[in-house]
Coordinates of C-alpha atoms in Angstrom, one line a residue:
M93 CA 25.8 3.8 7.6
K94 CA 23.6 1.3 5.9
S95 CA 22.2 1.0 2.2
I96 CA 18.8 0.8 2.1
N97 CA 19.3 -3.2 0.5
E98 CA 21.3 -3.2 2.8
Q99 CA 18.0 -3.4 5.6
L100 CA 16.1 -4.6 3.2
I101 CA 18.0 -7.9 3.9
E102 CA 17.8 -8.0 7.5
W103 CA 14.5 -6.9 7.5
A104 CA 13.7 -10.6 5.3
E105 CA 16.3 -12.8 7.6
K106 CA 14.1 -11.5 11.2
Y107 CA 10.8 -12.1 9.6
V108 CA 10.6 -15.0 6.8
P109 CA 12.4 -17.8 9.8
K110 CA 8.7 -16.2 11.6
F111 CA 6.5 -16.5 8.0
N112 CA 8.3 -20.1 7.3
K113 CA 6.7 -21.0 10.6
L114 CA 3.7 -18.8 10.3
S115 CA 3.4 -21.1 6.9
Q116 CA 4.6 -24.6 8.3
L117 CA 1.7 -24.5 10.7
Y118 CA -1.5 -22.6 8.9
Q119 CA -0.7 -24.7 5.2
T120 CA -0.4 -20.8 4.0
P121 CA 2.0 -20.1 1.3
Y122 CA 2.9 -16.2 1.5
Y123 CA 5.0 -13.7 -1.3
T124 CA 5.8 -10.3 -0.8
Q125 CA 4.2 -8.2 -4.9
S126 CA 6.8 -5.8 -6.3
P127 CA 9.8 -7.1 -5.6
L128 CA 12.4 -5.7 -3.3
N129 CA 15.4 -6.3 -4.0
V130 CA 16.1 -3.6 -6.8
I131 CA 15.7 -0.5 -4.2
E132 CA 18.4 1.4 -3.7
E133 CA 17.0 4.5 -2.7
E134 CA 14.0 6.3 -1.6
V135 CA 10.5 5.6 -3.3
D136 CA 8.3 8.1 -4.2
T137 CA 4.9 5.9 -3.3
M138 CA 4.0 2.5 -2.0
I139 CA 0.8 0.8 -2.8
V140 CA -0.7 -1.7 0.2
G141 CA -3.3 -3.8 -0.2
I142 CA -4.6 -6.2 2.1
N143 CA -3.0 -9.4 1.1
P144 CA -2.7 -11.6 -1.4
K145 CA -5.4 -14.1 -3.4
G146 CA -5.0 -17.5 -2.5
K147 CA -6.6 -20.4 -0.4
L148 CA -5.7 -20.9 3.4
G149 CA -4.5 -24.4 3.2
T150 CA -3.4 -24.9 0.2
G151 CA 0.4 -25.5 0.8
E152 CA 3.6 -24.1 2.8
S153 CA 5.6 -21.0 1.6
I154 CA 9.5 -21.3 2.4
F155 CA 12.2 -19.4 1.9
E156 CA 15.3 -21.1 3.0
N157 CA 17.4 -18.1 1.8
P158 CA 15.8 -15.3 3.2
K159 CA 16.7 -13.0 0.2
K160 CA 14.8 -15.0 -1.8
Y161 CA 11.3 -13.5 -0.8
L162 CA 13.1 -10.0 -1.5
E163 CA 11.9 -11.2 -4.9
G164 CA 9.1 -10.6 -4.4
N165 CA 5.7 -12.5 -6.3
P166 CA 7.1 -15.0 -9.0
T167 CA 4.4 -13.6 -12.1
W168 CA 5.1 -10.2 -11.3
S169 CA 7.1 -10.1 -13.8
S170 CA 4.2 -11.2 -16.5
R171 CA 1.7 -8.5 -14.9
F172 CA 1.9 -7.1 -17.9
Q173 CA 2.0 -8.4 -22.3
K174 CA 3.7 -7.0 -24.9
D175 CA 1.3 -4.7 -26.1
G176 CA 2.5 -2.7 -22.3
S177 CA -1.6 -3.5 -21.5
I178 CA -3.0 -5.2 -18.6
S179 CA -2.5 -8.5 -18.6
P180 CA -5.9 -10.2 -17.9
D181 CA -5.1 -13.0 -15.2
W182 CA -3.7 -9.9 -13.4
G183 CA -6.4 -7.5 -15.0
K184 CA -9.7 -9.4 -14.6
K185 CA -8.7 -11.1 -11.5
H186 CA -6.4 -9.7 -9.1
R187 CA -7.4 -5.7 -9.8
F188 CA -5.4 -4.7 -7.2
L189 CA -3.9 -3.6 -10.1
S190 CA -5.7 -2.8 -12.3
G191 CA -8.0 -0.9 -10.0
T192 CA -4.9 1.4 -8.6
H193 CA -4.2 1.9 -11.4
L194 CA -7.4 3.6 -12.2
F195 CA -7.8 5.1 -8.7
L196 CA -4.7 6.6 -8.5
G197 CA -5.7 8.4 -12.4
Y198 CA -3.5 5.8 -15.3
D199 CA -5.2 4.0 -17.7
N200 CA -4.6 -0.1 -18.0
F201 CA -0.7 0.4 -19.4
F202 CA 2.6 0.1 -18.7
H203 CA 4.3 3.0 -16.9
P204 CA 7.6 3.0 -16.1
E205 CA 8.3 5.9 -15.6
S206 CA 6.4 5.7 -11.9
I207 CA 3.4 4.1 -10.9
D208 CA 4.7 0.1 -12.3
N209 CA 8.5 0.8 -11.5
D210 CA 9.8 -1.0 -9.4
K211 CA 12.3 1.4 -7.8
K212 CA 10.4 4.1 -7.5
T213 CA 6.8 2.4 -6.7
I214 CA 6.7 -0.7 -3.9
W215 CA 3.3 -2.6 -4.3
T216 CA 3.2 -4.9 -1.1
N217 CA -0.2 -5.9 2.0
L218 CA -0.3 -6.1 5.1
T219 CA 0.2 -8.7 5.0
P220 CA 2.2 -11.2 2.7
F221 CA 0.1 -14.9 3.6
V222 CA -2.6 -15.5 0.9
S223 CA -6.3 -16.2 1.8
D224 CA -9.7 -15.7 -1.3
N225 CA -11.2 -13.0 1.5
G226 CA -8.9 -10.9 3.0
N227 CA -10.1 -9.4 5.6
N228 CA -12.4 -11.7 5.9
D229 CA -10.7 -15.5 6.1
I230 CA -7.4 -13.8 6.8
C231 CA -5.9 -15.8 10.3
R232 CA -6.0 -13.4 13.1
E233 CA -1.6 -14.5 13.6
L234 CA -0.9 -14.2 10.5
M235 CA -2.6 -11.3 9.4
N236 CA -1.2 -9.6 12.8
E237 CA 2.2 -10.5 11.6
G238 CA 2.4 -9.7 8.5
L239 CA 1.6 -6.1 9.7
K240 CA 4.2 -6.0 12.3
S241 CA 6.3 -6.9 9.0
T242 CA 5.0 -4.0 7.1
L243 CA 5.4 -0.9 9.7
E244 CA 8.8 -1.7 9.8
L245 CA 9.8 -2.5 5.6
I246 CA 8.4 1.1 6.0
Q247 CA 10.7 2.5 7.8
Y248 CA 12.8 0.7 5.8
I249 CA 12.1 2.3 2.6
N250 CA 10.7 6.0 4.2
P251 CA 9.0 6.0 0.2
K252 CA 7.5 10.1 -0.4
H253 CA 3.9 8.9 0.2
I254 CA 1.6 6.0 1.3
V255 CA -1.9 4.3 -0.6
L256 CA -3.1 1.7 1.8
L257 CA -6.2 0.0 -0.5
G258 CA -8.6 -1.3 1.8
I259 CA -10.9 1.3 4.2
D260 CA -10.0 -1.1 7.5
A261 CA -6.2 -0.7 6.7
F262 CA -5.2 2.6 9.7
S263 CA -7.4 0.3 11.9
Q264 CA -5.1 -1.7 11.8
I265 CA -2.7 -0.5 11.5
E266 CA -3.1 1.7 13.9
N267 CA -4.3 -2.0 16.9
N268 CA 0.0 -3.0 15.5
S269 CA 1.9 0.2 16.2
K270 CA 1.5 -0.3 20.2
D271 CA 4.7 -1.8 19.9
S272 CA 6.5 0.5 17.2
N273 CA 7.7 3.8 18.2
L274 CA 5.9 5.1 15.1
L275 CA 3.2 7.8 14.8
I276 CA 0.0 7.5 13.5
E277 CA -2.2 9.3 12.8
H278 CA -6.0 10.0 10.9
T279 CA -9.4 11.4 10.2
T280 CA -12.5 11.6 8.0
V281 CA -12.3 14.3 5.5
F282 CA -16.7 14.1 4.2
N283 CA -18.8 12.6 7.1
N284 CA -20.6 10.9 4.5
I285 CA -17.5 9.5 2.7
P286 CA -15.0 6.3 4.7
A287 CA -11.5 6.9 2.2
Q288 CA -9.2 9.0 5.4
I289 CA -6.3 10.8 5.2
G290 CA -3.3 10.3 7.6
R291 CA 0.6 10.0 8.1
I292 CA 2.7 7.0 9.4
N293 CA 5.7 8.9 10.6
R294 CA 4.5 11.2 9.6
I295 CA 4.5 10.4 6.1
P296 CA 1.0 11.4 4.2
T297 CA -1.0 8.1 3.7
T298 CA -4.3 8.0 1.7
C299 CA -6.8 5.5 2.4
I300 CA -8.9 4.7 0.2
V301 CA -11.8 1.5 -1.0
H302 CA -9.9 -1.6 -1.7
P303 CA -10.7 -2.2 -5.7
S304 CA -11.7 -5.4 -5.1
S305 CA -14.8 -4.3 -2.9
S306 CA -18.4 -3.7 -4.5
N307 CA -19.0 -0.6 -3.5
W308 CA -16.3 2.4 -4.9
G309 CA -18.8 4.8 -3.3
V310 CA -19.2 7.8 -5.9
S311 CA -17.2 6.5 -8.0
N312 CA -13.3 5.8 -9.5
K313 CA -12.8 9.1 -10.4
F314 CA -14.1 10.8 -7.1
T315 CA -11.6 8.8 -5.6
S316 CA -8.8 10.5 -7.9
M317 CA -10.4 13.3 -6.8
F318 CA -9.7 12.5 -3.6
V319 CA -6.2 10.9 -3.3
F320 CA -4.4 13.7 -5.4
L321 CA -6.6 16.8 -3.7
H322 CA -4.6 15.6 -0.2
K323 CA -0.9 15.8 -2.4
M324 CA -2.1 18.9 -2.9
A325 CA -3.7 20.0 0.6
E326 CA 0.0 18.7 1.7
I327 CA 2.0 20.6 -0.2
T328 CA 4.1 24.4 2.1
N329 CA 7.0 24.7 -0.3
E330 CA 8.3 25.2 3.0
K331 CA 11.2 22.6 2.9
N332 CA 10.5 20.0 6.3
K333 CA 7.3 21.9 7.2
I334 CA 4.8 19.4 7.7
R335 CA 1.0 20.8 8.4
P336 CA -1.4 19.8 11.2
L337 CA -3.8 16.7 10.3
N338 CA -6.2 18.6 10.7
E339 CA -5.6 21.4 8.8
V340 CA -4.9 19.3 5.8
A341 CA -8.6 18.4 5.7
N342 CA -9.3 21.4 6.5
I343 CA -8.1 22.6 2.7
M344 CA -9.8 19.9 1.4
R345 CA -13.1 20.0 2.4
N346 CA -12.5 23.9 1.9
E347 CA -11.6 23.5 -1.8
M348 CA -14.9 20.2 -2.6
K349 CA -17.5 23.5 -0.5
M350 CA -16.1 26.4 -3.3
W351 CA -16.2 23.6 -6.2
Q352 CA -19.9 23.5 -5.2
E353 CA -21.0 27.2 -5.2
R354 CA -18.5 28.2 -8.0
V355 CA -19.4 25.7 -10.4
V356 CA -22.2 25.8 -12.4
I357 CA -23.6 23.0 -14.8

């Protein structure tokens, strides 16, 4: 049986030549985020943004050796300062990192035991091609080909939990999974909140607003609560047992109702 690292090399060898051609055609750079060449076993969390920040039509990225692509974003190692705080370049310009820390219940410091451990948490995107405004200006072909690669990446990595950043992420994935054997299911939980829960290949998946959005809904703390409430609702304490998705959603709804009825301020 092939190791995860061997499968990732095969994955890169399949997609990097395609990405090189698209990068030349659209004159648009591409790269992944956290390094994938350090992955040795299943990870705890995969965080999936929309795409890297950058300008369309500003040049090409050519990876002659596909393994080089697995090394990730060249600036990834400088995302934290010596005191452990998030670098200003990553905190203000790229809310992908600082905002996600906040959404998942972390402060803006380096957490090597969990969210910032590249062997335990993968930070990636729906597509590796850059654009300045995510879904609003990325070319469809660049998004679609990237999505195919990300769906295969999920199959190879098989994380315990997936966090999708961007409320349209489930529909984008669903539209690009028709030729794969992936099972995609999702649903909203609260009528007026766009955040969703679901599963990709049976992996519990939470879909929340992207940190760069100007509208975080209720609040950043509500987003954290939503993520963790979903995790709690998925727990069964029975090995290999998975609740139906509608049951998970109902557990979350009933919990919220109890808070409204029983908590007095």
